mmCIF file of C-alpha atoms and ligand atoms in Angstrom:
data_model
loop_
_atom_site.group_PDB
_atom_site.id
_atom_site.type_symbol
_atom_site.label_atom_id
_atom_site.label_comp_id
_atom_site.label_asym_id
_atom_site.label_seq_id
_atom_site.Cartn_x
_atom_site.Cartn_y
_atom_site.Cartn_z
ATOM 1 C CA MET A 1 -37.364 -30.889 99.688
ATOM 2 C CA GLN A 2 -40.305 -32.294 101.251
ATOM 3 C CA GLN A 3 -43.822 -30.904 100.192
ATOM 4 C CA PRO A 4 -44.541 -28.791 103.705
ATOM 5 C CA ALA A 5 -41.217 -27.187 103.322
ATOM 6 C CA ALA A 6 -41.875 -26.436 99.999
ATOM 7 C CA LEU A 7 -44.956 -24.915 100.744
ATOM 8 C CA GLU A 8 -43.516 -23.048 103.368
ATOM 9 C CA LEU A 9 -40.906 -21.587 101.017
ATOM 10 C CA ILE A 10 -43.606 -20.595 98.947
ATOM 11 C CA ASP A 11 -45.510 -18.909 101.415
ATOM 12 C CA GLU A 12 -42.467 -17.218 102.674
ATOM 13 C CA SER A 13 -41.407 -15.763 99.276
ATOM 14 C CA ALA A 14 -45.034 -14.834 98.140
ATOM 15 C CA ARG A 15 -44.435 -12.177 101.444
ATOM 16 C CA PHE A 16 -40.911 -11.427 100.664
ATOM 17 C CA PHE A 17 -41.623 -10.597 97.180
ATOM 18 C CA SER A 18 -44.514 -8.423 97.606
ATOM 19 C CA ALA A 19 -42.009 -6.012 99.135
ATOM 20 C CA PRO A 20 -38.624 -7.315 98.569
ATOM 21 C CA ASP A 21 -35.634 -5.559 100.596
ATOM 22 C CA GLY A 22 -32.132 -6.150 101.311
ATOM 23 C CA ASP A 23 -29.583 -7.403 98.979
ATOM 24 C CA PRO A 24 -30.687 -7.951 95.400
ATOM 25 C CA LEU A 25 -28.540 -10.702 94.317
ATOM 26 C CA GLU A 26 -29.534 -12.697 97.271
ATOM 27 C CA ALA A 27 -32.843 -11.772 96.258
ATOM 28 C CA LEU A 28 -32.555 -13.299 93.039
ATOM 29 C CA GLU A 29 -31.082 -16.116 94.283
ATOM 30 C CA LYS A 30 -34.272 -16.771 96.635
ATOM 31 C CA ALA A 31 -35.908 -15.930 93.502
ATOM 32 C CA HIS A 32 -34.366 -18.704 91.628
ATOM 33 C CA LEU A 33 -34.724 -21.016 94.501
ATOM 34 C CA THR A 34 -38.382 -20.530 94.946
ATOM 35 C CA GLN A 35 -39.193 -20.777 90.848
ATOM 36 C CA LEU A 36 -37.102 -24.174 90.890
ATOM 37 C CA THR A 37 -39.160 -25.736 94.057
ATOM 38 C CA LEU A 38 -42.502 -24.693 92.420
ATOM 39 C CA CYS A 39 -40.955 -26.376 88.992
ATOM 40 C CA ASP A 40 -40.450 -29.631 91.106
ATOM 41 C CA MET A 41 -43.870 -29.236 92.774
ATOM 42 C CA LEU A 42 -45.653 -28.998 89.404
ATOM 43 C CA GLU A 43 -43.999 -31.882 88.237
ATOM 44 C CA GLN A 44 -44.772 -33.792 91.067
ATOM 45 C CA ILE A 45 -48.715 -32.964 90.301
ATOM 46 C CA ALA A 46 -48.032 -33.820 86.868
ATOM 47 C CA ASP A 47 -46.763 -37.006 87.601
ATOM 48 C CA SER A 48 -49.792 -37.603 90.147
ATOM 49 C CA ILE A 49 -52.561 -37.289 87.277
ATOM 50 C CA PRO A 50 -54.962 -38.546 87.461
ATOM 51 C CA GLY A 51 -55.103 -41.093 90.058
ATOM 52 C CA GLN A 52 -53.149 -39.134 92.955
ATOM 53 C CA ILE A 53 -53.698 -35.924 93.001
ATOM 54 C CA ASP A 54 -52.998 -33.855 96.071
ATOM 55 C CA ARG A 55 -55.867 -31.469 96.019
ATOM 56 C CA GLN A 56 -54.733 -29.303 99.021
ATOM 57 C CA THR A 57 -51.441 -28.622 97.179
ATOM 58 C CA CYS A 58 -52.859 -27.481 94.003
ATOM 59 C CA ALA A 59 -55.284 -25.152 95.590
ATOM 60 C CA ARG A 60 -52.605 -23.551 97.402
ATOM 61 C CA LEU A 61 -50.396 -23.092 94.199
ATOM 62 C CA ALA A 62 -53.489 -22.333 92.172
ATOM 63 C CA GLU A 63 -53.696 -19.261 94.620
ATOM 64 C CA ARG A 64 -50.273 -18.270 95.135
ATOM 65 C CA LEU A 65 -48.849 -18.988 91.321
ATOM 66 C CA LEU A 66 -49.789 -15.864 89.247
ATOM 67 C CA PRO A 67 -49.321 -13.127 91.995
ATOM 68 C CA LEU A 68 -45.728 -14.683 93.237
ATOM 69 C CA LEU A 69 -44.595 -15.187 89.540
ATOM 70 C CA ARG A 70 -45.944 -11.005 88.927
ATOM 71 C CA ASP A 71 -43.921 -10.070 92.065
ATOM 72 C CA ILE A 72 -40.667 -11.935 91.383
ATOM 73 C CA HIS A 73 -40.838 -10.761 87.713
ATOM 74 C CA SER A 74 -41.438 -7.043 88.866
ATOM 75 C CA PHE A 75 -38.586 -7.160 91.198
ATOM 76 C CA GLU A 76 -36.302 -8.426 88.516
ATOM 77 C CA GLU A 77 -37.284 -6.153 85.961
ATOM 78 C CA GLU A 78 -37.325 -2.864 87.986
ATOM 79 C CA ILE A 79 -34.495 -3.539 90.583
ATOM 80 C CA LEU A 80 -32.289 -5.872 88.839
ATOM 81 C CA TYR A 81 -32.213 -5.789 85.647
ATOM 82 C CA PRO A 82 -31.317 -1.979 85.412
ATOM 83 C CA GLN A 83 -28.537 -2.770 87.750
ATOM 84 C CA ALA A 84 -26.904 -5.242 85.144
ATOM 85 C CA LEU A 85 -27.265 -2.872 82.210
ATOM 86 C CA GLU A 86 -25.436 -0.478 84.356
ATOM 87 C CA SER A 87 -22.962 -2.846 85.731
ATOM 88 C CA PRO A 88 -18.881 -2.524 84.632
ATOM 89 C CA GLY A 89 -17.833 -5.452 82.371
ATOM 90 C CA THR A 90 -21.155 -5.650 80.856
ATOM 91 C CA ALA A 91 -21.242 -7.951 78.116
ATOM 92 C CA PRO A 92 -22.133 -6.016 74.958
ATOM 93 C CA ASP A 93 -25.221 -8.219 74.161
ATOM 94 C CA ILE A 94 -26.801 -7.622 77.478
ATOM 95 C CA GLU A 95 -29.528 -5.724 76.246
ATOM 96 C CA THR A 96 -30.793 -8.515 73.760
ATOM 97 C CA THR A 97 -30.249 -10.877 76.994
ATOM 98 C CA ILE A 98 -32.876 -8.790 78.913
ATOM 99 C CA MET A 99 -35.539 -8.041 76.142
ATOM 100 C CA ARG A 100 -35.479 -11.907 75.895
ATOM 101 C CA LEU A 101 -35.844 -12.441 79.743
ATOM 102 C CA ARG A 102 -38.641 -9.568 79.913
ATOM 103 C CA PHE A 103 -40.476 -11.313 77.024
ATOM 104 C CA GLU A 104 -40.228 -14.765 78.954
ATOM 105 C CA HIS A 105 -41.631 -13.122 82.082
ATOM 106 C CA CYS A 106 -44.579 -11.869 79.838
ATOM 107 C CA GLU A 107 -45.043 -15.558 78.098
ATOM 108 C CA ASP A 108 -44.739 -17.275 81.504
ATOM 109 C CA GLU A 109 -47.503 -14.963 83.126
ATOM 110 C CA CYS A 110 -49.785 -15.568 80.263
ATOM 111 C CA PHE A 111 -49.444 -19.174 80.673
ATOM 112 C CA ALA A 112 -49.275 -19.125 84.772
ATOM 113 C CA GLU A 113 -52.680 -17.870 84.411
ATOM 114 C CA GLU A 114 -54.041 -20.694 82.374
ATOM 115 C CA LEU A 115 -52.302 -22.883 84.619
ATOM 116 C CA ALA A 116 -53.580 -21.520 87.697
ATOM 117 C CA ASP A 117 -57.269 -22.275 86.417
ATOM 118 C CA ALA A 118 -56.388 -25.941 85.616
ATOM 119 C CA LEU A 119 -54.886 -26.267 89.071
ATOM 120 C CA HIS A 120 -57.999 -24.829 90.764
ATOM 121 C CA GLU A 121 -59.948 -27.168 88.824
ATOM 122 C CA LEU A 122 -57.590 -29.823 90.308
ATOM 123 C CA GLY A 123 -57.703 -28.497 93.702
ATOM 124 C CA THR A 124 -61.480 -28.334 93.837
ATOM 125 C CA GLY A 125 -61.424 -32.221 93.140
ATOM 126 C CA LYS A 126 -63.151 -32.308 90.062
ATOM 127 C CA ALA A 127 -61.226 -34.772 87.742
ATOM 128 C CA PRO A 128 -59.723 -32.945 84.632
ATOM 129 C CA GLY A 129 -61.401 -33.216 81.459
ATOM 130 C CA ASN A 130 -58.590 -34.261 79.508
ATOM 131 C CA PRO A 131 -55.599 -35.614 81.916
ATOM 132 C CA GLU A 132 -53.058 -35.778 79.042
ATOM 133 C CA ALA A 133 -53.576 -32.386 78.244
ATOM 134 C CA THR A 134 -53.344 -31.116 81.730
ATOM 135 C CA GLY A 135 -50.261 -32.921 82.249
ATOM 136 C CA TYR A 136 -48.814 -31.448 79.062
ATOM 137 C CA MET A 137 -50.002 -27.786 79.923
ATOM 138 C CA LEU A 138 -47.888 -28.588 83.632
ATOM 139 C CA ARG A 139 -44.910 -29.768 81.696
ATOM 140 C CA GLY A 140 -44.582 -27.099 79.087
ATOM 141 C CA PHE A 141 -44.919 -24.609 81.760
ATOM 142 C CA PHE A 142 -42.075 -25.877 84.073
ATOM 143 C CA GLU A 143 -39.388 -26.758 81.565
ATOM 144 C CA ALA A 144 -39.700 -23.442 79.975
ATOM 145 C CA MET A 145 -39.526 -21.972 83.497
ATOM 146 C CA ARG A 146 -36.246 -24.201 84.388
ATOM 147 C CA ARG A 147 -34.871 -23.104 81.024
ATOM 148 C CA HIS A 148 -35.559 -19.451 81.747
ATOM 149 C CA ILE A 149 -34.146 -19.633 85.258
ATOM 150 C CA ALA A 150 -31.009 -21.225 83.987
ATOM 151 C CA PHE A 151 -30.437 -18.794 81.365
ATOM 152 C CA GLU A 152 -31.151 -15.804 83.887
ATOM 153 C CA HIS A 153 -28.499 -17.528 86.163
ATOM 154 C CA GLU A 154 -25.607 -18.057 83.503
ATOM 155 C CA HIS A 155 -26.112 -14.279 82.218
ATOM 156 C CA LEU A 156 -27.015 -12.426 85.447
ATOM 157 C CA VAL A 157 -25.822 -14.053 88.899
ATOM 158 C CA ARG A 158 -21.920 -14.198 87.521
ATOM 159 C CA LEU A 159 -22.384 -10.655 86.104
ATOM 160 C CA LEU A 160 -23.895 -9.067 89.208
ATOM 161 C CA ARG A 161 -21.660 -11.158 91.544
ATOM 162 C CA ALA A 162 -18.339 -10.027 89.708
ATOM 163 C CA SER A 163 -20.039 -6.886 90.079
ATOM 164 C CA ALA A 164 -20.507 -6.668 93.572
ATOM 165 C CA THR A 165 -17.084 -8.094 94.077
ATOM 166 C CA GLU A 166 -15.245 -5.611 92.509
ATOM 167 C CA GLY A 167 -17.252 -3.307 94.960
ATOM 168 C CA GLN A 168 -17.451 -0.888 91.959
ATOM 169 C CA HIS A 169 -21.392 -0.604 91.709
ATOM 170 C CA GLY A 170 -23.173 -0.752 95.073
ATOM 171 C CA LEU A 171 -25.923 -3.606 94.826
ATOM 172 C CA VAL A 172 -27.359 -2.865 98.318
ATOM 173 C CA THR A 173 -30.512 -0.579 97.609
ATOM 174 C CA GLY A 174 -31.735 -0.075 101.506
HETATM 175 FE FE1 FE2 B 201 -36.788 -14.206 85.453
#
């Protein structure tokens, strides 16, 4: 995705997830697309350090990162996970799966706080004190997030999709 379209998606998702509505499964797919886009942008930033940093993008992401993640996590934890737990045909280990996902959200939010500070610094034009450490931090974050999304997709999207198709459990909240 091109940079302007990626930033537009991040902004639009920030608005959407501040008060999510509609079909939760569609919203989850939007959450995953948004987070994967965010990962790609963070990867580009990591690749651009130290010489070719797009300061404006760093500043925008520094501002968006934590509130957007918190809103997406709240949506998943308050709306989606309870539905997964109640879905017919739920795997016996779903509770362990959801515990793991919640724990990863917690870890990601802690990490995102540090990352937002680093992005803010990059956005102000200050050369990173330790470019390697900043790059390492960025990579650690987006790699963990990609793994989380793959796991969530594998364990939840299929389950909720099957449940919606069977029509045994309403997924529409509104
Ligand atoms: Fe998640």
